[in-house]
Amino acid sequence: MGNLLDKFIGIMGFGDDQTDDELAAAEFEEDYEDEEPRFKTNTTRDNFVRESAPRETALRDAKEVRHKSSPVVSIHTQKQVRVMIVEPSSFEETQNIAEHLKSRRAVVVNLEKTDSSITQRIVDFVCGTTYALGGNMQKIGNGIFMFVPNNVDISGETSFKMTDREIIWPKMNH
């Protein structure tokens, strides 16, 4: 009974490969000594029909199944990253910027022409949204900021001259 269970486990591919190969070789030798002739005569003269031994076929099929590999599927598919450029003229437009970030799109916000009384509120709101989504942000120039979701990396540093009309940029590290 144990031998039958060992053979079943070996055929299913859960056993030790070396042990499986040794068992298969020993079983093949036993079958070779005891098996009937592979050629049987048909009712008509000089016609022969070849039949393969059933155990040999089962062993060969089991080895083929064990050595086949499953298909490889790539999990990470690259999507084209879209960058949105926004020049808000009112605080109400920051909701659109937040929607772009939630949709995993990078956003460049140009506040150069925006009224100075609301620029700080816009920067604070979009920085908070970006932080909440696990994204990152970088100041590109005077009044120009880049906000990206967590699937986009920003690399490199920019250098620009500070002016009196400089917007306060919050210091956030990720």
CSV table of C-alpha atoms in Angstrom, one decimal:
chain,number,residue,atom,x,y,z
A,1,MET,CA,0.0,0.0,0.0
A,2,GLY,CA,2.8,2.4,0.9
A,3,ASN,CA,4.5,1.6,-2.4
A,4,LEU,CA,1.4,2.6,-4.3
A,5,LEU,CA,1.1,5.9,-2.4
A,6,ASP,CA,4.8,6.6,-3.1
A,7,LYS,CA,4.3,6.0,-6.8
A,8,PHE,CA,1.2,8.3,-6.8
A,9,ILE,CA,3.1,11.1,-5.0
A,10,GLY,CA,6.0,10.6,-7.5
A,11,ILE,CA,3.7,10.8,-10.5
A,12,MET,CA,2.1,14.0,-9.2
A,13,GLY,CA,5.5,15.5,-8.9
A,14,PHE,CA,5.7,16.0,-5.2
A,15,GLY,CA,8.4,13.5,-4.5
A,16,ASP,CA,12.2,13.7,-4.7
A,17,ASP,CA,13.3,13.9,-8.4
A,18,GLN,CA,16.2,11.5,-8.0
A,19,THR,CA,14.0,9.0,-6.2
A,20,ASP,CA,11.3,9.3,-8.8
A,21,ASP,CA,13.8,8.6,-11.6
A,22,GLU,CA,15.1,5.6,-9.8
A,23,LEU,CA,11.6,4.3,-9.2
A,24,ALA,CA,10.7,4.8,-12.8
A,25,ALA,CA,13.8,3.0,-14.0
A,26,ALA,CA,13.2,0.1,-11.7
A,27,GLU,CA,9.5,-0.2,-12.7
A,28,PHE,CA,10.5,0.0,-16.4
A,29,GLU,CA,12.9,-2.9,-15.9
A,30,GLU,CA,10.2,-4.9,-14.2
A,31,ASP,CA,7.7,-4.2,-16.9
A,32,TYR,CA,10.3,-5.0,-19.6
A,33,GLU,CA,10.9,-8.5,-18.2
A,34,ASP,CA,7.1,-9.3,-17.6
A,35,GLU,CA,5.5,-7.5,-20.5
A,36,GLU,CA,3.8,-9.2,-23.4
A,37,PRO,CA,5.1,-8.7,-26.9
A,38,ARG,CA,4.4,-5.3,-28.3
A,39,PHE,CA,3.3,-6.6,-31.7
A,40,LYS,CA,0.1,-8.5,-32.0
A,41,THR,CA,-1.0,-10.1,-35.2
A,42,ASN,CA,-4.1,-8.9,-36.8
A,43,THR,CA,-6.6,-11.3,-38.4
A,44,THR,CA,-5.1,-10.9,-41.8
A,45,ARG,CA,-1.8,-12.3,-42.6
A,46,ASP,CA,1.4,-10.1,-42.5
A,47,ASN,CA,-0.4,-7.1,-41.0
A,48,PHE,CA,0.9,-6.1,-37.6
A,49,VAL,CA,-0.5,-3.5,-35.2
A,50,ARG,CA,1.9,-1.8,-32.7
A,51,GLU,CA,0.5,-1.2,-29.2
A,52,SER,CA,2.6,0.6,-26.6
A,53,ALA,CA,2.7,-0.7,-23.1
A,54,PRO,CA,0.2,1.1,-20.9
A,55,ARG,CA,2.6,1.6,-18.0
A,56,GLU,CA,5.4,3.0,-20.2
A,57,THR,CA,3.0,5.5,-21.6
A,58,ALA,CA,1.7,6.6,-18.2
A,59,LEU,CA,5.3,7.0,-16.9
A,60,ARG,CA,6.3,9.0,-20.0
A,61,ASP,CA,3.2,11.3,-19.7
A,62,ALA,CA,3.9,11.8,-16.0
A,63,LYS,CA,7.5,12.9,-16.7
A,64,GLU,CA,6.3,15.3,-19.4
A,65,VAL,CA,3.8,16.9,-17.1
A,66,ARG,CA,6.4,17.2,-14.3
A,67,HIS,CA,8.9,19.0,-16.6
A,68,LYS,CA,6.5,21.4,-18.3
A,69,SER,CA,6.6,24.9,-16.9
A,70,SER,CA,3.7,27.3,-16.5
A,71,PRO,CA,3.5,30.4,-18.7
A,72,VAL,CA,5.2,33.5,-17.4
A,73,VAL,CA,2.9,36.6,-17.2
A,74,SER,CA,4.3,40.0,-16.6
A,75,ILE,CA,2.5,41.7,-13.7
A,76,HIS,CA,3.9,45.2,-14.3
A,77,THR,CA,2.7,46.7,-17.5
A,78,GLN,CA,3.8,50.1,-18.3
A,79,LYS,CA,1.2,52.7,-18.9
A,80,GLN,CA,1.9,55.9,-20.7
A,81,VAL,CA,2.2,58.6,-18.0
A,82,ARG,CA,0.3,61.8,-18.7
A,83,VAL,CA,1.4,65.2,-17.4
A,84,MET,CA,-1.3,67.8,-17.0
A,85,ILE,CA,-0.4,71.5,-17.1
A,86,VAL,CA,-2.7,73.7,-15.1
A,87,GLU,CA,-2.8,77.5,-14.6
A,88,PRO,CA,-5.5,78.0,-12.0
A,89,SER,CA,-7.1,81.4,-11.8
A,90,SER,CA,-9.2,80.7,-8.7
A,91,PHE,CA,-9.0,78.4,-5.7
A,92,GLU,CA,-12.0,76.3,-7.0
A,93,GLU,CA,-9.8,74.9,-9.7
A,94,THR,CA,-7.7,73.1,-7.2
A,95,GLN,CA,-10.3,70.4,-7.1
A,96,ASN,CA,-9.4,69.5,-10.8
A,97,ILE,CA,-5.8,69.3,-9.8
A,98,ALA,CA,-6.7,66.9,-7.0
A,99,GLU,CA,-8.7,64.8,-9.4
A,100,HIS,CA,-5.8,64.5,-11.8
A,101,LEU,CA,-3.5,63.3,-8.9
A,102,LYS,CA,-6.1,60.8,-7.8
A,103,SER,CA,-6.2,59.5,-11.4
A,104,ARG,CA,-2.4,59.0,-11.1
A,105,ARG,CA,-1.5,61.8,-13.5
A,106,ALA,CA,1.5,64.1,-12.9
A,107,VAL,CA,0.5,67.8,-12.7
A,108,VAL,CA,2.5,70.9,-13.4
A,109,VAL,CA,0.9,73.9,-11.8
A,110,ASN,CA,1.8,77.4,-13.1
A,111,LEU,CA,0.9,80.1,-10.6
A,112,GLU,CA,2.8,82.9,-12.3
A,113,LYS,CA,-0.4,84.7,-13.5
A,114,THR,CA,-2.5,83.7,-10.4
A,115,ASP,CA,-3.6,86.4,-8.0
A,116,SER,CA,-1.0,86.5,-5.1
A,117,SER,CA,-3.8,86.4,-2.5
A,118,ILE,CA,-4.7,82.8,-3.3
A,119,THR,CA,-1.4,81.3,-4.5
A,120,GLN,CA,-0.4,80.1,-1.0
A,121,ARG,CA,-3.8,78.5,-0.4
A,122,ILE,CA,-3.6,76.6,-3.7
A,123,VAL,CA,0.0,75.4,-3.0
A,124,ASP,CA,-1.1,74.3,0.5
A,125,PHE,CA,-4.2,72.4,-0.8
A,126,VAL,CA,-2.3,70.6,-3.6
A,127,CYS,CA,0.6,69.8,-1.3
A,128,GLY,CA,-1.8,68.3,1.2
A,129,THR,CA,-3.5,66.3,-1.5
A,130,THR,CA,-0.2,65.0,-2.9
A,131,TYR,CA,1.0,64.0,0.6
A,132,ALA,CA,-2.3,62.2,1.4
A,133,LEU,CA,-1.9,60.2,-1.9
A,134,GLY,CA,1.7,59.3,-1.1
A,135,GLY,CA,3.0,61.3,-4.0
A,136,ASN,CA,5.9,63.7,-4.3
A,137,MET,CA,6.3,67.4,-5.2
A,138,GLN,CA,9.0,69.7,-6.5
A,139,LYS,CA,9.4,73.3,-7.2
A,140,ILE,CA,10.5,73.8,-10.8
A,141,GLY,CA,10.7,77.6,-10.9
A,142,ASN,CA,9.2,80.8,-9.6
A,143,GLY,CA,5.5,80.0,-9.2
A,144,ILE,CA,5.8,76.7,-11.1
A,145,PHE,CA,5.4,73.4,-9.2
A,146,MET,CA,5.3,69.7,-10.2
A,147,PHE,CA,3.1,67.3,-8.2
A,148,VAL,CA,3.2,63.6,-9.0
A,149,PRO,CA,1.4,60.6,-7.7
A,150,ASN,CA,3.2,57.6,-6.1
A,151,ASN,CA,3.7,55.8,-9.4
A,152,VAL,CA,5.9,58.6,-10.8
A,153,ASP,CA,9.4,59.5,-9.6
A,154,ILE,CA,10.9,63.0,-9.9
A,155,SER,CA,14.7,62.9,-10.4
A,156,GLY,CA,17.2,65.8,-10.6
A,157,GLU,CA,17.3,69.2,-9.0
A,158,THR,CA,16.5,72.6,-10.5
A,159,SER,CA,18.2,75.8,-9.8
A,160,PHE,CA,16.4,79.1,-9.9
A,161,LYS,CA,16.8,82.6,-8.5
A,162,MET,CA,14.7,83.5,-5.4
A,163,THR,CA,12.7,86.7,-5.7
A,164,ASP,CA,10.6,88.8,-3.3
A,165,ARG,CA,7.4,87.4,-4.7
A,166,GLU,CA,8.5,83.9,-3.7
A,167,ILE,CA,5.8,81.5,-2.6
A,168,ILE,CA,6.4,79.7,0.6
A,169,TRP,CA,7.2,76.1,-0.2
A,170,PRO,CA,6.6,73.6,2.5
A,171,LYS,CA,9.4,71.2,3.4
A,172,MET,CA,8.1,67.6,3.1
A,173,ASN,CA,10.3,64.6,2.9
A,174,HIS,CA,9.1,61.2,1.7
